[in-house]
Tab-separated table of C-alpha atoms in Angstrom:
chain	number	residue	atom	x	y	z
A	1	MET	CA	109.232	81.792	59.412
A	2	LEU	CA	106.348	84.716	60.185
A	3	PHE	CA	108.055	84.618	64.026
A	4	TYR	CA	111.441	85.914	62.327
A	5	VAL	CA	110.120	88.517	60.189
A	6	PHE	CA	107.898	90.250	63.560
A	7	ALA	CA	110.812	89.762	65.817
A	8	SER	CA	113.209	91.586	63.489
A	9	ILE	CA	110.752	94.363	62.986
A	10	ALA	CA	110.270	94.594	66.885
A	11	VAL	CA	113.461	94.537	67.585
A	12	VAL	CA	114.685	97.036	64.884
A	13	ALA	CA	112.292	99.361	66.016
A	14	SER	CA	112.923	99.020	68.920
A	15	LEU	CA	116.239	99.930	68.754
A	16	LEU	CA	115.430	102.706	66.831
A	17	VAL	CA	113.047	104.065	69.464
A	18	ILE	CA	116.336	104.723	71.625
A	19	ALA	CA	118.272	105.944	68.968
A	20	GLN	CA	116.029	109.009	67.961
A	21	ARG	CA	116.538	112.504	68.611
A	22	ASN	CA	113.125	113.275	67.840
A	23	PRO	CA	110.680	112.130	70.453
A	24	ILE	CA	107.884	111.844	68.059
A	25	HIS	CA	109.799	110.003	65.830
A	26	SER	CA	110.582	107.493	68.860
A	27	VAL	CA	106.555	107.359	69.805
A	28	LEU	CA	105.892	106.439	65.843
A	29	LEU	CA	108.412	103.623	65.718
A	30	LEU	CA	107.191	102.226	69.199
A	31	VAL	CA	103.977	101.875	67.434
A	32	ALA	CA	105.650	100.171	64.934
A	33	SER	CA	107.012	97.769	67.581
A	34	PHE	CA	103.921	97.248	69.214
A	35	GLY	CA	102.335	96.377	65.829
A	36	ALA	CA	104.904	93.448	65.540
A	37	LEU	CA	104.677	92.311	69.028
A	38	SER	CA	100.850	92.350	68.337
A	39	GLY	CA	101.255	89.711	65.619
A	40	LEU	CA	103.368	87.530	67.751
A	41	TYR	CA	100.806	87.357	70.044
A	42	VAL	CA	98.569	85.901	67.274
A	43	LEU	CA	101.292	83.489	66.145
A	44	LEU	CA	100.962	82.398	70.153
A	45	ASP	CA	97.038	81.835	70.226
A	46	ALA	CA	96.429	84.815	72.090
A	47	PRO	CA	94.110	86.818	69.758
A	48	PHE	CA	92.597	88.747	72.914
A	49	VAL	CA	96.090	89.636	74.013
A	50	ALA	CA	96.847	90.765	70.138
A	51	VAL	CA	93.788	92.931	70.192
A	52	ILE	CA	93.973	94.769	72.916
A	53	GLN	CA	97.577	95.322	72.424
A	54	ILE	CA	96.614	97.219	69.567
A	55	ILE	CA	93.849	99.142	71.012
A	56	VAL	CA	95.088	99.723	74.208
A	57	TYR	CA	98.698	100.358	73.758
A	58	ALA	CA	98.964	101.838	70.387
A	59	GLY	CA	95.801	103.358	70.070
A	60	ALA	CA	95.681	105.316	73.703
A	61	ILE	CA	98.567	104.893	75.346
A	62	MET	CA	100.822	105.766	72.601
A	63	VAL	CA	98.536	108.682	71.473
A	64	LEU	CA	98.948	110.058	75.465
A	65	PHE	CA	102.438	110.231	74.753
A	66	LEU	CA	102.237	111.994	71.437
A	67	PHE	CA	99.918	114.302	73.008
A	68	VAL	CA	102.305	115.286	75.477
A	69	VAL	CA	105.439	115.908	72.954
A	70	MET	CA	103.291	117.785	71.025
A	71	LEU	CA	101.591	119.962	74.020
A	72	LEU	CA	105.267	120.564	75.622
A	73	ASN	CA	107.071	121.432	72.339
A	74	ALA	CA	110.025	121.041	73.801
A	75	PRO	CA	113.610	121.551	71.927
A	76	VAL	CA	114.915	118.556	70.886
A	77	GLU	CA	118.164	118.878	72.662
A	78	ASP	CA	119.401	120.915	75.559
A	79	THR	CA	122.819	121.947	74.914
A	80	GLU	CA	125.033	122.166	71.957
A	81	TYR	CA	127.515	119.400	72.992
A	82	ASP	CA	124.173	117.432	72.666
A	83	GLN	CA	123.379	118.570	69.430
A	84	LYS	CA	126.621	117.365	68.421
A	85	VAL	CA	126.916	113.958	69.432
A	86	HIS	CA	124.384	111.336	69.050
A	87	PRO	CA	122.105	110.317	72.206
A	88	LEU	CA	123.804	106.745	72.085
A	89	LEU	CA	127.575	107.872	72.011
A	90	ARG	CA	127.421	110.266	74.940
A	91	GLN	CA	129.763	109.896	77.541
A	92	GLY	CA	129.061	109.143	81.038
A	93	PRO	CA	126.633	106.538	82.350
A	94	THR	CA	125.499	105.799	78.590
A	95	ARG	CA	128.682	103.273	78.593
A	96	PHE	CA	127.180	101.712	81.480
A	97	GLY	CA	123.905	101.050	79.823
A	98	VAL	CA	125.769	99.238	76.887
A	99	LEU	CA	127.552	97.235	79.489
A	100	LEU	CA	124.246	96.316	81.202
A	101	ALA	CA	122.295	95.601	77.983
A	102	VAL	CA	124.857	93.221	76.035
A	103	ALA	CA	125.786	91.671	80.038
A	104	LEU	CA	121.873	90.988	79.847
A	105	VAL	CA	121.586	89.389	76.528
A	106	ALA	CA	124.236	87.355	76.969
A	107	GLU	CA	123.600	85.859	80.446
A	108	LEU	CA	120.093	84.900	78.917
A	109	PHE	CA	121.332	83.429	75.510
A	110	TRP	CA	124.037	81.201	78.273
A	111	ALA	CA	120.917	80.115	80.029
A	112	LEU	CA	118.578	79.362	77.425
A	113	THR	CA	120.842	77.476	75.706
A	114	LYS	CA	122.439	75.877	78.935
A	115	GLY	CA	119.226	74.641	79.797
A	116	GLY	CA	118.730	71.666	77.985
A	117	GLY	CA	116.518	70.384	75.378
A	118	GLU	CA	113.075	70.720	77.273
A	119	SER	CA	112.014	73.593	75.209
A	120	GLY	CA	110.763	71.884	72.695
A	121	ALA	CA	107.898	73.500	70.175
A	122	PHE	CA	104.388	74.200	71.990
A	123	ALA	CA	101.966	71.514	72.446
A	124	GLY	CA	99.132	71.828	70.020
A	125	GLY	CA	95.429	72.678	71.083
A	126	ALA	CA	95.062	76.445	71.660
A	127	VAL	CA	92.704	77.019	75.080
A	128	SER	CA	92.930	80.550	75.539
A	129	SER	CA	89.446	82.059	73.520
A	130	VAL	CA	88.280	85.028	74.770
A	131	ARG	CA	85.491	82.982	76.765
A	132	THR	CA	87.839	81.332	78.635
A	133	ILE	CA	89.707	84.488	79.531
A	134	GLY	CA	86.670	86.249	80.323
A	135	ARG	CA	85.103	83.627	82.917
A	136	SER	CA	88.311	83.503	84.672
A	137	LEU	CA	88.846	87.447	84.882
A	138	PHE	CA	85.650	87.001	86.837
A	139	THR	CA	85.914	84.296	88.877
A	140	ASN	CA	89.289	83.695	90.060
A	141	TYR	CA	90.427	86.905	89.262
A	142	SER	CA	87.706	89.047	90.132
A	143	PHE	CA	89.176	90.558	93.376
A	144	ALA	CA	92.275	91.818	91.049
A	145	PHE	CA	89.771	93.247	88.562
A	146	GLU	CA	87.951	95.285	90.920
A	147	VAL	CA	91.394	96.521	92.498
A	148	THR	CA	92.296	97.194	88.655
A	149	SER	CA	89.344	99.901	88.426
A	150	ILE	CA	90.416	101.687	91.900
A	151	LEU	CA	94.069	101.819	90.459
A	152	ILE	CA	92.850	103.463	87.209
A	153	LEU	CA	90.980	106.156	89.080
A	154	VAL	CA	93.701	106.935	91.690
A	155	ALA	CA	95.943	107.294	88.580
A	156	MET	CA	93.410	109.487	86.964
A	157	VAL	CA	93.134	111.890	89.859
A	158	GLY	CA	96.824	112.222	90.360
A	159	ALA	CA	97.529	113.066	87.049
A	160	VAL	CA	94.962	115.512	86.569
A	161	VAL	CA	96.325	117.087	90.287
A	162	LEU	CA	100.011	116.763	89.638
A	163	ALA	CA	99.175	118.286	85.430
A	164	ARG	CA	97.495	120.947	86.680
A	165	GLN	CA	98.012	124.714	86.805
A	166	GLU	CA	98.841	126.285	90.363
A	167	ARG	CA	97.697	129.604	90.698
B	1	MET	CA	111.702	75.532	61.594
B	2	THR	CA	108.768	76.537	63.816
B	3	PRO	CA	109.970	79.253	66.928
B	4	THR	CA	109.965	77.362	70.335
B	5	LEU	CA	109.545	78.408	73.473
B	6	SER	CA	113.337	79.687	74.100
B	7	ASP	CA	113.129	81.473	70.780
B	8	TYR	CA	110.192	83.588	72.026
B	9	LEU	CA	112.192	84.084	75.768
B	10	MET	CA	115.066	85.012	73.350
B	11	LEU	CA	113.491	87.884	71.890
B	12	SER	CA	111.419	88.896	75.050
B	13	GLY	CA	115.277	89.651	76.823
B	14	VAL	CA	116.702	91.159	73.999
B	15	LEU	CA	113.570	93.560	74.020
B	16	PHE	CA	114.189	94.084	77.499
B	17	ALA	CA	117.913	94.798	77.014
B	18	ILE	CA	117.197	97.364	74.551
B	19	GLY	CA	115.050	98.977	77.349
B	20	ALA	CA	117.052	98.676	79.844
B	21	ALA	CA	119.685	100.146	78.191
B	22	GLY	CA	117.225	103.496	76.708
B	23	VAL	CA	116.713	104.180	80.372
B	24	PHE	CA	120.307	104.256	81.132
B	25	MET	CA	121.434	106.184	77.793
B	26	ARG	CA	119.140	108.207	77.209
B	27	ARG	CA	118.898	111.601	79.041
B	28	ASN	CA	115.020	112.623	77.458
B	29	LEU	CA	112.574	111.974	79.928
B	30	ILE	CA	110.179	111.411	77.381
B	31	THR	CA	112.391	108.679	75.678
B	32	ILE	CA	112.747	107.320	78.974
B	33	LEU	CA	108.961	106.415	79.454
B	34	LEU	CA	108.918	105.108	76.090
B	35	SER	CA	111.936	102.689	77.034
B	36	ILE	CA	110.225	101.712	80.323
B	37	GLU	CA	107.073	100.664	77.552
B	38	ILE	CA	109.196	98.773	75.841
B	39	MET	CA	110.548	96.957	78.956
B	40	LEU	CA	106.801	96.182	79.884
B	41	ASN	CA	106.327	94.726	76.222
B	42	ALA	CA	108.983	92.178	76.608
B	43	VAL	CA	107.696	91.332	79.934
B	44	ASN	CA	104.608	90.740	78.475
B	45	LEU	CA	105.605	88.526	75.847
B	46	THR	CA	107.187	86.563	77.891
B	47	PHE	CA	103.808	85.835	80.130
B	48	VAL	CA	101.652	84.630	76.566
B	49	ALA	CA	104.895	82.456	75.505
B	50	PHE	CA	104.883	80.552	78.729
B	51	GLY	CA	101.022	80.751	79.171
B	52	ARG	CA	100.716	79.271	75.816
B	53	ALA	CA	103.656	76.722	76.518
B	54	LEU	CA	101.655	75.766	79.770
B	55	GLY	CA	98.199	75.590	78.262
B	56	SER	CA	96.705	78.238	80.625
B	57	ALA	CA	95.220	81.194	79.836
B	58	ASP	CA	96.490	82.817	83.219
B	59	GLY	CA	99.241	84.332	81.472
B	60	GLN	CA	97.201	86.759	79.434
B	61	ILE	CA	94.999	87.365	81.932
B	62	ILE	CA	98.388	88.619	84.020
B	63	VAL	CA	99.053	89.936	80.759
B	64	PHE	CA	95.807	92.275	80.941
B	65	PHE	CA	96.782	93.797	84.267
B	66	VAL	CA	100.223	94.678	83.247
B	67	MET	CA	98.779	96.589	80.645
B	68	THR	CA	96.287	98.472	82.982
B	69	VAL	CA	99.358	99.202	85.426
B	70	ALA	CA	101.378	100.396	82.234
B	71	ALA	CA	98.532	102.632	81.500
B	72	ALA	CA	97.957	104.166	85.334
B	73	GLU	CA	101.987	104.591	84.758
B	74	ALA	CA	101.876	106.147	81.709
B	75	ALA	CA	99.195	108.649	82.464
B	76	VAL	CA	101.055	109.616	86.029
B	77	GLY	CA	104.360	109.711	84.624
B	78	LEU	CA	103.564	112.413	82.079
B	79	ALA	CA	101.741	114.598	84.308
B	80	ILE	CA	105.154	114.508	86.343
B	81	VAL	CA	106.865	115.516	83.205
B	82	ILE	CA	104.372	118.149	82.141
B	83	ALA	CA	104.873	119.524	85.690
B	84	LEU	CA	108.608	119.427	85.937
B	85	TYR	CA	108.840	120.649	82.266
B	86	ARG	CA	106.907	123.766	83.870
B	87	HIS	CA	109.374	124.302	86.550
B	88	ARG	CA	112.809	123.992	84.427
B	89	GLU	CA	111.740	124.418	80.792
B	90	SER	CA	113.663	121.074	80.367
B	91	LEU	CA	113.256	117.312	79.918
B	92	ASN	CA	116.774	116.605	80.694
B	93	PRO	CA	116.595	114.407	84.059
B	94	ASP	CA	120.072	115.950	85.136
B	95	SER	CA	118.242	119.242	85.568
B	96	PHE	CA	116.158	118.209	88.168
B	97	THR	CA	118.400	117.620	91.412
B	98	VAL	CA	116.831	119.763	93.919
B	99	LEU	CA	115.865	116.324	95.662
B	100	LYS	CA	119.596	115.380	96.175
B	101	TRP	CA	120.147	118.013	98.839
């Protein structure tokens, strides 16, 4: 039951994210969507992922987005046509986007219903304690974990270089 | 009734479709980056659901890496957005066409 509550919150909030004119509203709605997804992770016996979803995604990445939106202080729409017509109802490539999304959902639905009855309820017994994840992260995945730190460092340097004022 | 694996996969597919539609339909760089985040989260949900179904913690570890990549992508992407906005005073991707010729 709780699954459907969280799932509908996530879907509705995500739909509203791409339907908003004001980017600040989009960011705040995406935070709501991430909260619902975090609830779904709890239902999937993944408390570690649920917590870092809130801390890293909602707490860090979305705040970064909010900073940039407020820093730029850009006008919500550029042209008069954009002001009149809702962003999802414009001419041109938007039609293609709708088509693609509908095709993707239809295909997925077809594949999942066609696949047969093996997708039953989940097996009992949660395995994913934080201890298991941490042990695996620092043994089997230690190389990837260290490479991740280099990735973060490179991204940090790149962001500073890109956003710097040139004089 | 309890949700099954295909329920989670279905939800993940719907979220991914919303994100893909957002990338194609919206002409605002910030919203496009947010749509990419929606797609990354849909994939994360798939990883966690499969990890739960297979009884393995590997799905959650991959989600950890995906989140790291998402953070790096958001930082670099937003830096590019700031640089582009300084050049053109616009967030519409249609106004950045210099690389076309």
